[in-house]
Short mmCIF file of C-alpha atoms in Angstrom, two decimals:
data_model
loop_
_atom_site.label_atom_id
_atom_site.label_comp_id
_atom_site.label_asym_id
_atom_site.label_seq_id
_atom_site.Cartn_x
_atom_site.Cartn_y
_atom_site.Cartn_z
CA MET Z 1 -5.03 -23.66 -2.75
CA ARG Z 2 -8.26 -21.76 -2.84
CA VAL Z 3 -7.50 -18.54 -1.06
CA LEU Z 4 -10.33 -16.31 0.09
CA VAL Z 5 -9.31 -12.71 0.28
CA TRP Z 6 -11.32 -9.50 0.18
CA HIS Z 7 -10.50 -6.57 -2.10
CA VAL Z 8 -9.48 -4.10 0.58
CA HIS Z 9 -6.06 -2.73 -0.31
CA GLY Z 10 -5.76 -2.81 -4.11
CA SER Z 11 -2.07 -2.08 -4.47
CA TRP Z 12 -1.05 -4.71 -1.98
CA LEU Z 13 -3.45 -7.20 -3.52
CA THR Z 14 -1.95 -6.61 -6.94
CA GLY Z 15 1.29 -8.23 -5.75
CA PHE Z 16 -0.47 -10.91 -3.60
CA LEU Z 17 -2.58 -12.12 -6.62
CA ARG Z 18 0.51 -12.87 -8.59
CA GLY Z 19 0.94 -16.18 -6.74
CA GLU Z 20 0.01 -19.58 -8.12
CA HIS Z 21 -3.11 -20.21 -6.16
CA ASP Z 22 -6.84 -19.70 -7.03
CA TYR Z 23 -7.98 -16.49 -5.32
CA LEU Z 24 -11.59 -15.95 -4.39
CA LEU Z 25 -12.67 -12.31 -4.29
CA PRO Z 26 -16.13 -11.67 -2.63
CA VAL Z 27 -18.51 -9.52 -4.62
CA VAL Z 28 -21.78 -8.10 -3.43
CA PRO Z 29 -24.47 -6.04 -5.22
CA GLY Z 30 -23.23 -2.47 -5.71
CA ARG Z 31 -19.63 -3.67 -5.05
CA GLY Z 32 -19.61 -2.10 -1.59
CA PRO Z 33 -16.97 -2.63 1.08
CA ASP Z 34 -18.12 -6.09 1.93
CA GLY Z 35 -17.43 -7.28 -1.59
CA ARG Z 36 -15.72 -5.05 -4.20
CA GLY Z 37 -14.67 -7.95 -6.41
CA ARG Z 38 -11.99 -7.40 -9.04
CA ALA Z 39 -10.46 -3.98 -9.37
CA ARG Z 40 -11.13 -1.38 -12.04
CA THR Z 41 -7.83 0.47 -11.89
CA TRP Z 42 -5.37 -2.47 -11.45
CA ARG Z 43 -4.58 -5.35 -13.80
CA TRP Z 44 -5.25 -8.62 -11.96
CA PRO Z 45 -4.65 -12.13 -13.29
CA ALA Z 46 -7.33 -14.59 -14.40
CA ASN Z 47 -6.86 -16.81 -11.32
CA ALA Z 48 -8.43 -14.08 -9.20
CA HIS Z 49 -12.15 -15.05 -9.38
CA GLU Z 50 -15.18 -13.03 -8.14
CA VAL Z 51 -17.47 -15.07 -5.87
CA THR Z 52 -20.78 -14.20 -4.39
CA PRO Z 53 -21.57 -15.04 -0.69
CA ALA Z 54 -23.87 -17.85 -1.92
CA GLY Z 55 -21.12 -19.11 -4.40
CA LEU Z 56 -18.59 -18.99 -1.57
CA ARG Z 57 -20.72 -21.18 0.63
CA GLU Z 58 -20.93 -23.77 -2.17
CA ALA Z 59 -17.23 -23.51 -3.27
CA GLY Z 60 -15.54 -23.31 0.05
CA CYS Z 61 -11.92 -22.34 0.52
CA ASP Z 62 -8.74 -23.79 1.93
CA VAL Z 63 -7.53 -20.72 3.82
CA VAL Z 64 -8.83 -17.20 4.56
CA VAL Z 65 -6.69 -14.04 4.41
CA LEU Z 66 -8.48 -11.59 6.65
CA GLN Z 67 -7.72 -7.85 6.61
CA ARG Z 68 -10.51 -6.27 8.71
CA PRO Z 69 -12.00 -7.44 11.96
CA ASP Z 70 -15.51 -7.57 10.45
CA GLU Z 71 -14.48 -10.20 7.97
CA VAL Z 72 -14.48 -12.73 10.69
CA ARG Z 73 -18.27 -12.07 11.08
CA LEU Z 74 -18.89 -12.00 7.36
CA LEU Z 75 -17.17 -15.36 6.77
CA GLU Z 76 -19.36 -17.08 9.37
CA ALA Z 77 -22.55 -15.41 8.25
CA TRP Z 78 -21.92 -16.33 4.59
CA THR Z 79 -20.47 -19.81 5.02
CA GLY Z 80 -21.07 -21.04 8.57
CA LEU Z 81 -17.33 -21.36 8.97
CA ARG Z 82 -15.39 -19.85 11.80
CA ALA Z 83 -12.04 -18.31 10.92
CA GLY Z 84 -9.18 -20.10 12.67
CA VAL Z 85 -11.43 -22.95 13.89
CA ASP Z 86 -13.26 -24.46 10.88
CA VAL Z 87 -11.02 -22.99 8.30
CA PRO Z 88 -7.28 -21.90 8.55
CA ALA Z 89 -6.90 -18.08 8.61
CA VAL Z 90 -4.31 -15.32 8.74
CA TYR Z 91 -4.86 -11.66 9.33
CA VAL Z 92 -2.91 -9.03 7.37
CA GLU Z 93 -2.45 -5.83 9.39
CA HIS Z 94 -1.74 -3.15 6.76
CA ASN Z 95 -1.73 -0.18 9.05
CA ALA Z 96 0.29 1.33 11.94
CA PRO Z 97 -1.80 1.47 15.07
CA PRO Z 98 -4.02 4.62 15.32
CA GLU Z 99 -4.05 7.21 18.09
CA LYS Z 100 -2.22 5.58 21.04
CA ALA Z 101 0.59 4.30 18.95
CA ALA Z 102 2.45 2.15 21.47
CA ALA Z 103 -0.60 1.10 23.52
CA THR Z 104 -3.22 0.15 20.96
CA VAL Z 105 -4.43 -3.42 21.44
CA HIS Z 106 -4.96 -5.22 18.15
CA PRO Z 107 -8.45 -6.50 17.42
CA LEU Z 108 -7.20 -10.04 17.21
CA ALA Z 109 -5.01 -9.87 20.34
CA GLY Z 110 -7.17 -12.34 22.13
CA ARG Z 111 -6.98 -15.03 19.30
CA GLY Z 112 -4.19 -17.68 19.54
CA ASP Z 113 -5.44 -19.41 16.43
CA ILE Z 114 -5.00 -16.65 13.74
CA THR Z 115 -1.52 -15.35 12.81
CA VAL Z 116 -1.35 -11.56 12.50
CA VAL Z 117 0.92 -10.69 9.50
CA HIS Z 118 2.44 -7.22 9.78
CA VAL Z 119 3.75 -5.59 6.60
CA THR Z 120 6.55 -3.79 8.32
CA GLY Z 121 8.68 -4.46 11.41
CA PHE Z 122 7.70 -1.09 12.71
CA ASN Z 123 4.03 -2.07 12.79
CA ALA Z 124 4.88 -5.36 14.49
CA LEU Z 125 6.75 -3.40 17.19
CA MET Z 126 4.00 -0.86 17.81
CA TRP Z 127 0.88 -3.02 17.85
CA ASP Z 128 0.03 -4.84 21.08
CA CYS Z 129 -1.00 -8.22 19.63
CA GLY Z 130 -1.31 -9.99 22.95
CA ALA Z 131 -1.51 -13.73 22.64
CA ALA Z 132 -1.89 -13.81 18.85
CA PRO Z 133 1.03 -15.31 16.93
CA THR Z 134 2.72 -12.67 14.67
CA THR Z 135 5.12 -12.47 11.82
CA VAL Z 136 6.35 -9.82 9.31
CA ILE Z 137 6.18 -10.16 5.50
CA GLU Z 138 7.31 -6.95 3.93
CA HIS Z 139 5.75 -5.64 0.79
CA GLY Z 140 6.39 -7.16 -2.60
CA VAL Z 141 5.62 -4.97 -5.56
CA PRO Z 142 5.37 -5.93 -9.26
CA ASP Z 143 8.12 -4.17 -11.15
CA PRO Z 144 6.64 -1.53 -13.42
CA GLY Z 145 9.99 -1.16 -15.17
CA TYR Z 146 12.35 1.77 -15.26
CA ARG Z 147 10.34 4.67 -16.75
CA TYR Z 148 11.98 7.69 -15.31
CA THR Z 149 12.53 10.82 -17.51
CA GLY Z 150 12.35 13.55 -14.85
CA ALA Z 151 11.47 16.02 -17.56
CA THR Z 152 8.67 17.59 -15.58
CA GLU Z 153 10.13 20.03 -13.04
CA ARG Z 154 7.57 19.23 -10.37
CA LEU Z 155 7.40 16.79 -7.49
CA GLY Z 156 4.99 13.89 -7.92
CA VAL Z 157 2.84 12.95 -4.98
CA VAL Z 158 0.33 10.11 -4.52
CA VAL Z 159 -2.20 10.37 -1.64
CA ASN Z 160 -5.72 9.05 -1.26
CA GLU Z 161 -8.37 11.12 0.64
CA PRO Z 162 -5.91 13.96 1.40
CA VAL Z 163 -8.54 16.17 3.14
CA ARG Z 164 -10.20 13.52 5.24
CA ARG Z 165 -6.79 12.13 6.26
CA TRP Z 166 -5.25 15.65 6.65
CA ARG Z 167 -2.51 15.35 9.36
CA VAL Z 168 -2.09 11.57 8.96
CA ALA Z 169 -1.42 11.95 5.24
CA GLY Z 170 0.72 15.01 5.78
CA THR Z 171 -1.52 17.14 3.56
CA ASP Z 172 -0.68 20.23 5.58
CA VAL Z 173 3.09 19.47 5.01
CA LEU Z 174 2.40 18.96 1.32
CA LEU Z 175 0.64 22.31 1.02
CA ARG Z 176 3.34 24.17 2.85
CA LEU Z 177 6.01 22.68 0.49
CA ALA Z 178 3.84 23.58 -2.45
CA GLU Z 179 4.23 27.24 -1.59
CA THR Z 180 7.93 27.09 -2.60
CA VAL Z 181 8.28 23.86 -4.67
CA PRO Z 182 5.98 22.93 -7.60
CA VAL Z 183 4.00 19.73 -7.01
CA GLU Z 184 1.43 17.55 -8.78
CA VAL Z 185 -0.86 15.19 -6.87
CA TYR Z 186 -2.50 11.96 -7.84
CA GLY Z 187 -5.10 9.84 -5.91
CA MET Z 188 -8.72 9.61 -4.77
CA GLY Z 189 -10.46 12.61 -3.35
CA MET Z 190 -8.89 15.34 -5.40
CA ALA Z 191 -12.04 17.51 -5.65
CA ALA Z 192 -11.91 18.06 -1.80
CA LEU Z 193 -8.26 19.03 -2.13
CA ALA Z 194 -8.93 21.37 -5.01
CA ALA Z 195 -11.52 23.16 -2.72
CA ARG Z 196 -8.92 23.58 0.00
CA ALA Z 197 -5.98 24.47 -2.28
CA PRO Z 198 -7.27 26.21 -5.38
CA SER Z 199 -3.69 27.08 -6.41
CA LEU Z 200 -3.19 23.36 -7.34
CA THR Z 201 -5.99 23.47 -9.87
CA GLY Z 202 -4.72 21.79 -13.03
CA PHE Z 203 -2.25 19.77 -11.13
CA LEU Z 204 -4.57 17.32 -9.43
CA HIS Z 205 -5.40 13.94 -11.00
CA ASP Z 206 -8.24 11.84 -9.48
CA ASP Z 207 -8.21 8.07 -9.45
CA VAL Z 208 -5.86 7.50 -12.37
CA PRO Z 209 -5.47 3.86 -13.49
CA GLN Z 210 -2.18 2.41 -12.00
CA ASP Z 211 -0.23 1.85 -15.23
CA ALA Z 212 -1.16 5.32 -16.63
CA MET Z 213 -0.24 6.87 -13.20
CA HIS Z 214 3.18 5.14 -13.33
CA ASP Z 215 3.88 6.82 -16.71
CA LEU Z 216 2.83 10.24 -15.45
CA LEU Z 217 4.82 9.85 -12.21
CA ALA Z 218 7.94 8.86 -14.08
CA ARG Z 219 7.98 12.34 -15.81
CA HIS Z 220 8.39 14.15 -12.50
CA ARG Z 221 11.78 15.18 -11.28
CA ALA Z 222 11.24 13.49 -7.84
CA TYR Z 223 8.63 11.81 -5.64
CA LEU Z 224 7.39 13.33 -2.37
CA HIS Z 225 5.99 11.14 0.45
CA PRO Z 226 4.53 13.56 3.04
CA TYR Z 227 2.80 10.98 5.26
CA ARG Z 228 3.20 11.58 9.00
CA TRP Z 229 1.67 8.33 10.27
CA THR Z 230 0.92 5.36 8.08
CA SER Z 231 2.24 1.98 7.23
CA LEU Z 232 4.90 1.99 4.49
CA GLY Z 233 3.20 3.35 1.41
CA LEU Z 234 3.30 1.15 -1.65
CA SER Z 235 3.35 4.28 -3.79
CA LEU Z 236 6.74 5.11 -2.28
CA ILE Z 237 8.13 1.80 -3.30
CA GLU Z 238 6.54 2.06 -6.76
CA ALA Z 239 8.13 5.46 -7.31
CA MET Z 240 11.54 3.99 -6.43
CA LEU Z 241 10.95 1.16 -8.92
CA LEU Z 242 10.09 3.61 -11.65
CA GLY Z 243 13.49 5.28 -10.93
CA LEU Z 244 12.42 8.45 -9.15
CA PRO Z 245 14.55 9.82 -6.30
CA VAL Z 246 12.36 10.14 -3.21
CA LEU Z 247 11.72 12.70 -0.47
CA ALA Z 248 10.04 11.34 2.75
CA LEU Z 249 9.26 12.30 6.32
CA ALA Z 250 11.27 10.35 8.75
CA THR Z 251 8.38 8.50 10.34
CA THR Z 252 7.25 4.88 10.70
CA ALA Z 253 9.09 2.53 8.39
CA ALA Z 254 10.40 5.20 5.91
CA PRO Z 255 13.86 5.64 7.45
CA GLU Z 256 14.76 2.04 7.08
CA SER Z 257 13.17 1.65 3.63
CA VAL Z 258 14.89 4.52 1.86
CA PRO Z 259 18.75 4.45 1.86
CA ALA Z 260 20.67 7.70 1.72
CA ALA Z 261 21.71 7.08 -1.85
CA ALA Z 262 18.03 6.98 -2.91
CA GLY Z 263 16.80 10.24 -1.55
CA VAL Z 264 16.32 12.37 1.53
CA VAL Z 265 14.48 11.24 4.60
CA SER Z 266 13.98 13.90 7.26
CA ALA Z 267 11.56 14.98 9.94
CA ASP Z 268 12.20 18.58 8.87
CA PRO Z 269 10.00 19.53 5.83
CA ALA Z 270 12.46 22.41 5.14
CA ALA Z 271 15.18 19.83 4.47
CA LEU Z 272 12.93 18.06 2.01
CA ALA Z 273 12.11 21.38 0.28
CA GLY Z 274 15.80 22.19 0.05
CA ALA Z 275 16.58 18.77 -1.53
CA ALA Z 276 13.73 19.30 -3.93
CA ARG Z 277 14.99 22.64 -5.07
CA ARG Z 278 18.48 21.18 -5.51
CA TRP Z 279 17.20 18.36 -7.69
CA LEU Z 280 15.01 20.73 -9.73
CA ALA Z 281 18.21 22.60 -10.53
CA ASP Z 282 20.38 19.48 -10.95
CA PRO Z 283 18.69 16.80 -13.00
CA VAL Z 284 21.90 14.74 -13.09
CA GLU Z 285 21.92 14.15 -9.31
CA ALA Z 286 18.20 13.43 -9.39
CA HIS Z 287 18.82 10.80 -12.09
CA GLU Z 288 21.64 9.18 -10.06
CA ARG Z 289 19.60 9.09 -6.93
CA GLY Z 290 16.64 7.50 -8.83
CA LEU Z 291 18.84 4.74 -10.14
CA ALA Z 292 19.94 3.97 -6.56
CA ALA Z 293 16.29 3.99 -5.44
CA ARG Z 294 15.31 1.44 -8.14
CA GLU Z 295 18.21 -0.86 -7.33
CA HIS Z 296 17.26 -0.83 -3.61
CA ALA Z 297 13.54 -1.39 -4.22
CA LEU Z 298 14.23 -4.31 -6.51
CA ALA Z 299 16.42 -5.95 -3.87
CA ARG Z 300 14.29 -5.32 -0.82
CA PHE Z 301 10.71 -5.27 -2.18
CA GLY Z 302 10.88 -7.75 -4.98
CA LEU Z 303 7.87 -9.82 -5.75
CA ALA Z 304 9.59 -13.24 -5.73
CA ARG Z 305 10.64 -12.91 -2.11
CA PHE Z 306 7.22 -11.68 -1.11
CA LEU Z 307 5.32 -14.53 -2.84
CA ASP Z 308 7.69 -17.17 -1.45
CA GLU Z 309 7.26 -15.93 2.19
CA TRP Z 310 3.54 -15.99 1.68
CA ASP Z 311 3.53 -19.48 0.21
CA GLN Z 312 5.48 -20.70 3.14
CA LEU Z 313 3.19 -19.13 5.66
CA LEU Z 314 -0.01 -20.34 3.95
CA LYS Z 315 1.30 -23.84 3.73
CA GLU Z 316 2.17 -23.78 7.48
CA VAL Z 317 -1.27 -22.53 8.39
CA VAL Z 318 -3.08 -25.13 6.30
CA ARG Z 319 -0.94 -27.86 7.56
#
């Protein structure tokens, strides 16, 4: 199939593009949000093709994978096709509902012709999707391989825009932990974090390419996931696949995604800090927990299951 999908969530798309279809990635001048095209920091296969709005009108597509409400408008403006009417469509909801968590109405709640695909069961429970058909396809992550050394006695953290997303990303929690436990942070927007937390200067890494970041993360003794309110972070799964033991706040889908053998999940940041100090002093336990984390992530978030579930859904929608 020719699958039209925008470059919105690069980590998720890295798994999705591993399927056997031809993927059309819109690209616009300047590579703004309406069309970023192929990624700079992820390795994507050759069957992911950039296509301009004019080229998309000429080429057409068999199915559209929407990820933002405005893409319904873009599709019609660029091609004259209406999502769910003239061309089959599904909508991937990557996020947990904002603000009023249990009462937020989904933008596609009034549509009975576009299936909303949630990436966690928690998200499906919390969003009010009204009449829209819904399903859940949990994340599938390409296996980066076991790379853990744990030689660096610091916690690795991955967070994008930590200042703009302050409480949502748990940046305040991160900085409180950093007062007693050494941390190192990777992601976009590190300059803003450096201005707010000058003590972390030298331990902030901005927009590192994915493969290089995996090598760097694997050197850390453990991984910290400080998010208060987000969908299940792909960086958490990637850390487990690398073989890191993990520490996570007990919010959204984290409690059901990290078994006790793989790390510590708690709503009490002090409990996370205590576990971190224990692992910093006991690399053997950290290593054992990391092995359990990798085994779990391979079983639950494997790419084969993910792609198979997506193939089944796309075939049903097109049919």
